[in-house]
XYZ file of C-alpha atoms in Angstrom:
602
model
C -24.362 8.287 16.503
C -23.204 11.838 15.745
C -23.836 13.994 18.771
C -24.568 17.326 17.022
C -25.424 18.722 13.573
C -22.634 19.290 11.112
C -22.535 21.148 7.826
C -19.955 20.676 5.048
C -19.711 23.596 2.695
C -17.618 24.345 -0.396
C -17.446 27.926 -1.642
C -16.284 29.108 -5.038
C -13.864 26.172 -5.597
C -11.419 26.610 -8.468
C -8.846 23.864 -9.006
C -6.042 23.517 -11.466
C -4.115 20.266 -11.981
C -1.913 18.473 -14.486
C -3.930 16.607 -17.093
C -1.014 14.694 -18.527
C 1.806 13.810 -16.223
C 5.180 15.090 -17.140
C 6.865 12.274 -15.209
C 9.634 12.537 -12.622
C 12.294 13.592 -15.154
C 10.331 15.265 -17.952
C 9.213 18.335 -16.024
C 5.691 19.478 -15.415
C 2.899 18.393 -17.674
C 0.145 20.559 -19.102
C -2.209 22.021 -16.507
C -5.947 22.624 -16.853
C -8.709 24.188 -14.862
C -10.837 21.228 -13.798
C -13.213 22.941 -11.306
C -14.747 26.307 -11.931
C -16.547 28.031 -9.077
C -18.093 24.985 -7.461
C -20.413 25.457 -4.498
C -22.137 22.786 -2.376
C -23.647 22.235 1.049
C -24.198 18.912 2.864
C -25.925 18.601 6.288
C -25.703 15.816 8.803
C -27.942 12.883 7.843
C -28.154 13.895 4.167
C -27.010 12.011 1.050
C -25.703 14.224 -1.779
C -24.812 12.883 -5.234
C -22.235 14.484 -7.485
C -23.371 13.644 -11.000
C -21.421 14.057 -14.245
C -19.846 12.223 -17.140
C -16.234 11.055 -17.174
C -13.869 14.035 -16.977
C -16.476 16.340 -15.434
C -14.430 16.909 -12.248
C -16.210 14.591 -9.763
C -13.113 12.940 -8.376
C -11.219 16.231 -8.421
C -13.962 17.838 -6.264
C -13.831 14.962 -3.781
C -10.002 15.136 -3.632
C -10.186 18.886 -2.967
C -12.643 18.391 -0.136
C -10.480 15.583 1.243
C -7.388 17.752 0.928
C -5.693 15.130 -1.313
C -5.694 17.013 -4.590
C -2.408 17.875 -6.320
C -2.351 21.252 -7.914
C -3.504 24.826 -7.090
C -6.851 25.312 -5.365
C -8.777 28.511 -4.623
C -11.959 28.793 -2.545
C -13.095 27.618 0.911
C -14.053 24.185 2.274
C -15.697 24.555 5.680
C -16.928 22.143 8.334
C -19.294 23.934 10.729
C -17.849 27.250 9.608
C -14.281 26.117 10.366
C -11.716 25.669 7.582
C -11.492 22.000 6.792
C -7.711 21.320 7.054
C -6.124 18.037 6.152
C -5.685 17.066 9.803
C -9.260 17.929 10.635
C -10.557 15.900 7.671
C -8.513 12.884 8.760
C -9.937 13.075 12.281
C -13.544 13.793 11.535
C -14.287 12.576 8.047
C -13.773 9.477 5.842
C -13.072 8.865 2.196
C -13.817 5.617 0.300
C -12.006 5.443 -3.016
C -12.741 3.066 -5.937
C -9.785 0.846 -5.176
C -9.610 -0.464 -1.602
C -7.147 -3.111 -0.680
C -7.752 -5.657 2.109
C -5.196 -7.823 3.778
C -5.710 -11.332 2.587
C -6.203 -14.081 5.172
C -8.333 -11.908 7.477
C -12.050 -12.284 7.929
C -14.533 -9.401 7.481
C -14.880 -8.974 11.264
C -11.106 -9.029 11.795
C -10.640 -6.430 9.054
C -13.027 -4.064 10.856
C -11.712 -4.961 14.310
C -8.074 -4.121 13.353
C -8.987 -0.714 11.971
C -7.056 1.819 14.100
C -9.466 3.779 16.325
C -9.339 5.079 19.866
C -12.094 2.653 20.859
C -11.050 -0.493 22.676
C -12.439 -3.579 24.340
C -16.253 -3.873 24.493
C -16.854 -0.512 22.813
C -14.785 -1.524 19.806
C -16.465 -4.918 19.524
C -19.908 -3.311 19.910
C -19.155 -0.784 17.126
C -17.943 -3.549 14.805
C -21.091 -5.554 15.384
C -23.274 -2.416 14.714
C -21.422 -1.671 11.438
C -21.703 -5.286 10.309
C -25.455 -5.229 10.898
C -25.942 -1.759 9.306
C -24.097 -2.837 6.135
C -25.755 -6.250 5.832
C -22.441 -8.014 6.440
C -23.271 -10.071 9.544
C -23.820 -13.177 7.430
C -20.272 -12.931 6.021
C -18.569 -11.705 9.217
C -16.329 -14.828 9.344
C -15.704 -14.962 5.573
C -12.153 -14.258 4.355
C -11.875 -11.018 2.465
C -10.320 -12.703 -0.601
C -13.541 -14.591 -1.170
C -15.898 -11.595 -1.039
C -17.845 -10.553 -4.098
C -17.606 -7.007 -5.327
C -20.718 -5.834 -3.492
C -19.568 -7.214 -0.195
C -16.087 -5.850 -0.698
C -17.475 -2.407 -1.441
C -19.582 -2.434 1.746
C -16.580 -3.619 3.781
C -14.584 -0.601 2.491
C -17.402 1.587 3.670
C -17.521 -0.194 7.013
C -13.819 0.465 7.611
C -14.619 4.150 7.560
C -17.858 3.867 9.590
C -16.037 2.149 12.418
C -14.209 5.429 12.901
C -17.543 7.200 13.235
C -17.067 10.080 10.692
C -19.289 13.092 10.571
C -18.927 13.345 6.765
C -18.276 10.438 4.466
C -17.032 10.820 0.865
C -17.352 7.969 -1.692
C -15.922 7.871 -5.220
C -18.180 5.965 -7.533
C -19.429 3.448 -4.993
C -21.866 1.700 -7.403
C -19.295 1.254 -10.260
C -19.178 -2.317 -11.423
C -22.217 -3.366 -9.403
C -25.332 -4.983 -10.746
C -28.614 -2.980 -10.437
C -29.745 -4.908 -7.379
C -26.455 -4.507 -5.551
C -26.338 -0.837 -6.503
C -29.805 -0.239 -5.131
C -28.930 -2.147 -1.895
C -25.724 -0.094 -1.429
C -27.426 3.297 -1.900
C -30.345 2.316 0.394
C -27.873 1.124 3.044
C -25.988 4.460 2.796
C -29.251 6.448 3.098
C -30.309 4.427 6.182
C -26.856 4.835 7.707
C -26.956 8.589 7.181
C -30.361 8.919 8.815
C -29.487 6.530 11.712
C -26.019 7.875 12.604
C -26.363 11.495 11.424
C -23.392 11.099 9.117
C -23.448 13.310 6.031
C -22.630 11.395 2.775
C -21.243 12.872 -0.430
C -20.916 10.366 -3.264
C -20.181 10.615 -6.967
C -22.248 8.718 -9.624
C -21.669 8.460 -13.329
C -24.749 6.391 -14.404
C -27.452 6.804 -11.740
C -30.581 4.612 -11.930
C -34.054 5.919 -11.263
C -34.527 3.683 -8.270
C -31.838 5.494 -6.285
C -33.492 8.903 -6.722
C -35.692 8.599 -3.559
C -32.548 8.079 -1.421
C -30.784 11.295 -2.518
C -31.456 14.495 -0.622
C -29.226 16.709 -2.741
C -27.664 16.637 -6.188
C -24.764 18.439 -7.909
C -24.467 18.291 -11.677
C -20.992 18.927 -13.022
C -19.873 19.372 -16.680
C -16.263 20.202 -17.487
C -15.768 21.545 -13.995
C -18.802 23.947 -14.062
C -21.956 23.609 -11.944
C -25.177 23.070 -13.943
C -27.204 22.602 -10.757
C -26.579 22.222 -7.012
C -29.313 21.836 -4.428
C -32.144 19.577 -3.218
C -33.431 16.842 -5.522
C -37.014 17.967 -5.075
C -36.189 21.572 -6.017
C -34.174 20.240 -8.964
C -37.285 19.234 -10.862
C -38.825 22.664 -10.304
C -35.694 24.532 -11.253
C -35.198 22.761 -14.557
C -38.891 23.074 -15.338
C -38.745 26.785 -14.673
C -35.849 27.336 -17.117
C -37.518 25.330 -19.886
C -36.229 21.774 -19.415
C -39.023 19.774 -17.720
C -38.380 16.058 -17.218
C -40.631 13.878 -19.358
C -42.941 11.478 -17.558
C -41.661 7.974 -16.951
C -38.111 9.312 -17.442
C -35.278 8.923 -14.930
C -34.765 12.554 -13.806
C -31.164 11.951 -12.724
C -30.190 10.428 -16.041
C -32.159 12.927 -18.078
C -30.483 15.956 -16.543
C -27.176 14.218 -16.574
C -27.461 13.789 -20.298
C -28.513 17.452 -20.525
C -25.221 18.242 -18.642
C -22.986 16.150 -20.922
C -21.193 17.308 -24.033
C -22.321 15.425 -27.136
C -19.201 14.351 -28.977
C -20.814 12.343 -31.776
C -20.229 15.126 -34.359
C -18.646 18.551 -34.484
C -21.978 20.326 -34.848
C -23.566 18.458 -31.886
C -20.353 19.154 -29.811
C -20.568 22.920 -30.474
C -24.330 23.000 -29.856
C -24.166 21.003 -26.577
C -21.183 23.020 -25.370
C -23.023 26.299 -25.939
C -26.084 24.948 -24.151
C -24.130 23.814 -21.131
C -22.226 27.072 -20.878
C -25.606 28.839 -20.838
C -26.909 26.456 -18.129
C -23.804 27.013 -15.997
C -23.934 30.760 -16.391
C -27.645 30.865 -15.561
C -27.283 28.782 -12.443
C -24.333 30.957 -11.365
C -26.418 34.110 -11.990
C -29.447 32.852 -10.099
C -27.382 31.573 -7.142
C -24.745 34.343 -6.577
C -21.580 33.409 -4.713
C -21.388 34.715 -1.169
C -18.093 35.519 0.501
C -19.451 34.571 3.893
C -20.040 30.986 4.908
C -23.526 29.617 4.463
C -23.464 28.286 7.989
C -22.038 30.512 10.686
C -21.659 28.415 13.834
C -19.804 30.240 16.508
C -16.033 30.184 16.725
C -15.658 27.391 14.172
C -14.445 24.904 16.769
C -15.230 21.379 15.673
C -15.399 18.800 18.568
C -13.703 15.531 17.984
C -15.740 12.351 18.363
C -13.022 9.888 19.382
C -9.718 11.537 18.626
C -6.738 9.913 16.941
C -5.221 6.627 18.247
C -1.613 6.851 19.541
C 1.282 5.447 17.577
C 1.729 2.585 20.004
C -1.867 1.450 19.578
C -1.619 1.733 15.806
C 1.586 -0.351 15.855
C -0.147 -3.006 17.997
C -3.070 -3.087 15.586
C -0.798 -3.537 12.595
C 1.271 -6.139 14.408
C -1.838 -8.109 15.323
C -3.130 -7.806 11.761
C 0.129 -9.202 10.391
C 0.094 -12.115 12.839
C -3.596 -12.852 12.050
C -2.816 -12.887 8.329
C 0.254 -15.108 8.854
C -1.477 -17.669 11.038
C -4.819 -17.641 9.196
C -6.210 -21.064 8.434
C -6.313 -20.987 4.637
C -4.227 -20.797 1.499
C -2.887 -17.361 2.302
C -1.760 -18.407 5.796
C -0.108 -21.578 4.592
C 1.688 -19.694 1.828
C 2.850 -17.037 4.289
C 4.148 -19.601 6.790
C 5.910 -21.567 4.025
C 7.700 -18.485 2.725
C 8.662 -17.071 6.103
C 9.592 -20.344 7.827
C 10.374 -23.196 5.401
C 11.536 -21.683 2.133
C 15.130 -21.143 3.251
C 15.586 -24.523 5.000
C 14.118 -26.382 1.995
C 16.446 -24.525 -0.330
C 19.413 -25.541 1.779
C 18.134 -29.118 1.900
C 18.107 -29.154 -1.944
C 21.672 -27.739 -1.882
C 22.650 -30.459 0.639
C 21.448 -33.172 -1.772
C 23.858 -31.897 -4.463
C 26.923 -31.578 -2.223
C 26.419 -34.482 0.149
C 29.323 -36.546 -1.227
C 31.849 -33.698 -1.159
C 35.411 -34.872 -0.518
C 38.408 -33.054 0.998
C 40.783 -33.451 -1.922
C 42.039 -30.642 -4.150
C 38.935 -30.524 -6.267
C 36.802 -30.451 -3.124
C 38.282 -27.072 -2.168
C 37.019 -25.458 -5.322
C 33.703 -27.300 -5.014
C 33.282 -25.936 -1.520
C 34.014 -22.501 -2.863
C 31.148 -22.866 -5.375
C 28.926 -24.194 -2.624
C 29.506 -20.943 -0.675
C 28.379 -19.148 -3.816
C 25.208 -21.093 -3.911
C 24.573 -20.607 -0.136
C 24.846 -16.841 -0.551
C 22.742 -16.800 -3.727
C 19.962 -18.905 -2.150
C 19.895 -16.792 1.014
C 19.607 -13.649 -1.005
C 17.048 -15.216 -3.363
C 14.779 -16.476 -0.570
C 14.710 -13.038 1.006
C 13.788 -11.456 -2.313
C 11.132 -14.034 -3.174
C 9.502 -13.783 0.256
C 9.389 -9.974 0.145
C 8.004 -9.481 -3.360
C 5.256 -12.077 -2.482
C 4.200 -10.775 0.950
C 5.161 -7.051 1.105
C 3.442 -5.455 -1.913
C -0.041 -5.819 -0.422
C 1.163 -3.877 2.666
C 2.864 -1.272 0.447
C -0.406 -0.756 -1.439
C -2.364 -0.590 1.849
C 0.153 2.040 3.008
C -0.422 4.154 -0.064
C -4.218 4.120 0.688
C -4.044 4.617 4.432
C -1.403 7.360 4.537
C -3.723 10.079 3.131
C -6.118 9.188 5.914
C -3.415 9.824 8.537
C -3.825 6.398 10.110
C -0.151 5.612 10.286
C 3.214 6.367 8.730
C 5.456 4.110 6.635
C 7.800 3.879 9.606
C 5.058 2.454 11.798
C 4.164 -0.070 9.110
C 7.792 -1.196 8.678
C 8.272 -1.422 12.421
C 5.266 -3.730 12.571
C 6.311 -5.705 9.493
C 9.844 -6.181 10.798
C 8.602 -7.186 14.222
C 7.005 -10.188 12.524
C 9.413 -10.818 9.701
C 12.690 -10.729 11.588
C 11.822 -13.332 14.286
C 10.565 -15.616 11.533
C 13.708 -15.177 9.479
C 15.801 -15.972 12.574
C 13.958 -19.270 13.130
C 14.162 -19.989 9.418
C 17.916 -19.346 9.460
C 18.466 -21.628 12.413
C 16.647 -24.502 10.615
C 18.654 -23.774 7.438
C 21.920 -23.744 9.464
C 21.052 -27.133 10.928
C 20.642 -28.508 7.384
C 23.862 -27.031 5.846
C 26.124 -27.254 8.921
C 27.381 -30.825 8.301
C 28.460 -29.880 4.728
C 30.590 -26.897 5.689
C 32.082 -28.154 8.937
C 34.291 -31.139 9.576
C 32.374 -33.824 11.465
C 35.207 -34.024 14.031
C 34.914 -30.303 14.764
C 31.712 -29.402 16.569
C 31.553 -25.917 18.011
C 28.560 -23.781 18.969
C 30.417 -20.596 18.060
C 30.931 -21.808 14.533
C 27.276 -22.649 14.185
C 26.475 -19.111 15.348
C 28.789 -17.794 12.567
C 26.806 -19.839 10.036
C 23.529 -18.512 11.424
C 24.689 -14.925 11.182
C 25.836 -15.424 7.583
C 22.461 -16.903 6.495
C 20.247 -14.584 8.584
C 22.027 -11.348 7.633
C 21.974 -12.273 3.930
C 18.273 -13.083 4.036
C 17.415 -9.883 5.911
C 19.623 -7.688 3.742
C 17.894 -8.930 0.549
C 14.541 -8.461 2.170
C 15.189 -4.908 3.251
C 16.818 -3.978 -0.086
C 13.654 -5.244 -1.857
C 11.530 -3.133 0.490
C 13.599 -0.103 -0.419
C 13.031 -0.648 -4.138
C 9.295 -1.342 -3.602
C 8.894 2.192 -2.288
C 9.304 3.541 -5.803
C 8.824 0.537 -8.065
C 5.209 -0.629 -8.381
C 5.662 -4.032 -10.095
C 7.228 -6.487 -7.620
C 8.973 -8.439 -10.368
C 10.778 -5.347 -11.581
C 11.932 -4.593 -8.032
C 13.202 -8.200 -7.717
C 15.228 -7.799 -10.934
C 16.777 -4.580 -9.732
C 17.775 -6.094 -6.336
C 19.060 -9.203 -8.087
C 21.338 -7.072 -10.308
C 22.822 -5.262 -7.347
C 23.409 -8.484 -5.370
C 24.826 -10.396 -8.393
C 27.430 -7.655 -8.869
C 28.163 -7.763 -5.153
C 28.632 -11.539 -5.191
C 30.815 -11.433 -8.310
C 33.173 -8.839 -6.909
C 33.166 -9.347 -3.141
C 32.417 -12.999 -2.342
C 35.641 -14.561 -3.582
C 33.698 -17.283 -5.262
C 33.383 -15.951 -8.816
C 36.689 -14.024 -8.956
C 39.642 -14.113 -6.553
C 40.338 -11.002 -4.530
C 43.827 -10.651 -5.999
C 42.355 -10.506 -9.488
C 40.543 -7.246 -8.799
C 41.817 -3.776 -9.386
C 42.999 -1.932 -6.214
C 40.006 0.385 -6.207
C 37.619 -2.483 -6.547
C 39.305 -4.230 -3.664
C 38.717 -1.189 -1.443
C 35.108 -0.884 -2.587
C 34.274 -4.453 -1.629
C 34.695 -3.493 2.028
C 31.450 -1.579 1.668
C 29.428 -4.606 0.799
C 27.679 -7.114 3.033
C 28.737 -10.002 0.727
C 32.421 -9.621 1.638
C 31.835 -10.233 5.348
C 29.222 -12.948 5.010
C 31.412 -14.798 2.502
C 34.375 -14.434 4.819
C 32.377 -16.075 7.612
C 31.431 -19.034 5.368
C 34.982 -19.444 4.132
C 36.257 -19.451 7.665
C 33.805 -22.227 8.583
C 34.478 -24.244 5.451
C 38.259 -24.125 5.257
C 39.830 -23.269 8.597
C 38.371 -26.346 10.234
C 39.224 -28.866 7.550
C 42.319 -31.021 6.811
C 43.283 -31.545 3.219
C 43.609 -35.153 2.068
C 45.754 -34.488 -0.957
C 49.111 -35.761 -2.229
C 50.809 -33.257 -4.524
C 51.885 -34.600 -7.939
C 52.994 -33.066 -11.242
C 49.345 -32.668 -12.317
C 47.685 -32.097 -8.946
C 48.157 -28.909 -6.872
C 47.240 -29.132 -3.233
C 46.536 -25.599 -1.864
C 46.769 -24.887 1.847
C 43.515 -23.544 3.421
C 45.239 -20.299 4.489
C 46.757 -19.766 1.082
C 43.500 -20.535 -0.628
C 41.569 -18.041 1.516
C 44.257 -15.412 1.030
C 43.976 -15.732 -2.729
C 40.173 -15.766 -2.833
C 39.432 -13.149 -0.109
C 42.751 -11.413 0.506
C 42.519 -12.517 4.149
C 44.672 -15.396 5.275
C 43.339 -15.135 8.823
C 39.880 -13.467 8.890
C 38.598 -11.815 12.016
C 35.247 -13.507 12.681
C 34.227 -10.905 15.222
C 34.501 -8.135 12.622
C 32.691 -10.243 10.081
C 29.802 -10.943 12.398
C 29.468 -7.319 13.475
C 29.635 -6.045 9.928
C 27.189 -8.600 8.525
C 24.628 -7.750 11.215
C 25.271 -4.014 10.844
C 24.507 -4.094 7.130
C 21.169 -5.949 7.696
C 19.991 -3.981 10.710
C 21.311 -0.702 9.323
C 19.380 -1.109 6.101
C 16.200 -1.855 8.066
C 16.714 1.374 10.043
C 17.436 3.238 6.804
C 14.146 1.970 5.376
C 12.180 3.247 8.302
C 13.734 6.681 7.742
C 13.134 6.477 3.936
C 9.461 5.663 4.363
C 9.023 8.827 6.453
C 9.664 11.168 3.598
C 6.781 12.189 1.288
C 7.113 10.765 -2.237
C 7.010 12.901 -5.356
C 3.717 13.147 -7.177
C 4.944 11.046 -10.068
C 5.749 8.201 -7.650
C 2.410 8.572 -5.802
C 0.546 8.312 -9.082
C 2.079 4.918 -9.712
C 0.186 3.374 -6.811
C -3.137 4.876 -7.750
C -5.314 2.463 -9.710
């Protein structure tokens, strides 16, 4: 319940934005004026509809109010007479866009409960129950979000904002794609919520039905960025009647005046005629409602009290961590898939590899076969990390792109939570995989816990490096498959040059030999070669046609290291993996260019 009255005002809003993106490398695109002197007022407990055809500026106006719009903006947006900054909007208001992503595996109640707010314990649970009841979601509270229909999903997206108790709630086309009954239910629920909680609601509609008219307190008609009418719905009928456009009986007034405010493009003559008529309507409304430089609502010093405040970073991290765990251990297809990828994919891959190399001998050909086995171990470790990440991380990346404008958390907080779950799972998975592949690499007479730790480090660091590299690419690449291809290209080159399995080290140019020291593959491969060759005895009798290489000579030829230093290899392998994870946290702190942000907008 909102404790006091609030008024949202927009004064003389002009907004210019790019209408066709120039791209990241093609320069700026063409700009256009999409809002022209827009004024509106919404009070607590009211529902205001922004009406207009596609391209009229509805979403641009909502983005300007929410401080999310790209481009140049002139005019004032005020909340209780105080300038509505981005930080103030994030703390006191909410914005529900058309595309809202939910974390699969969670129930409706869990999704609301894990929304970051300053409430905790009983107060948080009580608020969640109240929102579920208000939005008619109590019957599906324990239903998983991936099984919701479009109407339930739309109400859940609204509920995520209502849990934060906003004083103003913006909604972009909330009824789009809904059947008439669901649209009526949604608008009636929003109206009841506004009256009950005192929250002001501003929503956009493209095709309003007549049955939603009683639930609207105010209406704003836009056409090509200009205001045809803005004010109360009851006064709307009188205004249009007074200027010579009465609404016929048994006609939907919202749709009738929306058609009046829409350019007719069926022919050139109709286009010119309708454009002139709309220009006259915009000019007349502007003339009859002159723009004032002063706010419509002067309320003291402009101080806006905060309802709950903003949750701390630690609490947000805990919420994200618990949400990740709940999604991972959910009893369903999503949970089983997540556990399989995080825990069993790498061990099963190594078990398949073990089946191919189980009869490996220690003769001359066995040396080269073991060398190819190391190539496969590295490739599978990298591949499992890539596959797991492109399957599980994109939903969190999309959620980040939606939650960041709301100021809920940063990319660093998300990655810290994601890695807090992912890295322990990858460690357990690597231990299981090491147990599977250990007998193939190591002589059965040579059992040493230190050598097993070397094997674990090689597998774990390879998996984590591929995972973190994929996360880096997913920051700017929207399609997960494309990100996987890019990471695979980088790692294939690294394996070919630095692993000593495809080409020997001595066969490389001197500058390439030096550059391999800057790759993770060199150190992980060195650990695996040390395990596979320094603990084995060669059962080989030299003949005229058979060459029996010594293990040290073989390693010197393949890696350029007759006696590798395992301590350096372990430290370097872990440093690459952990360092890239830390680099990603820093990378996700920086704001992305507009062309990149647009990729993740549906």
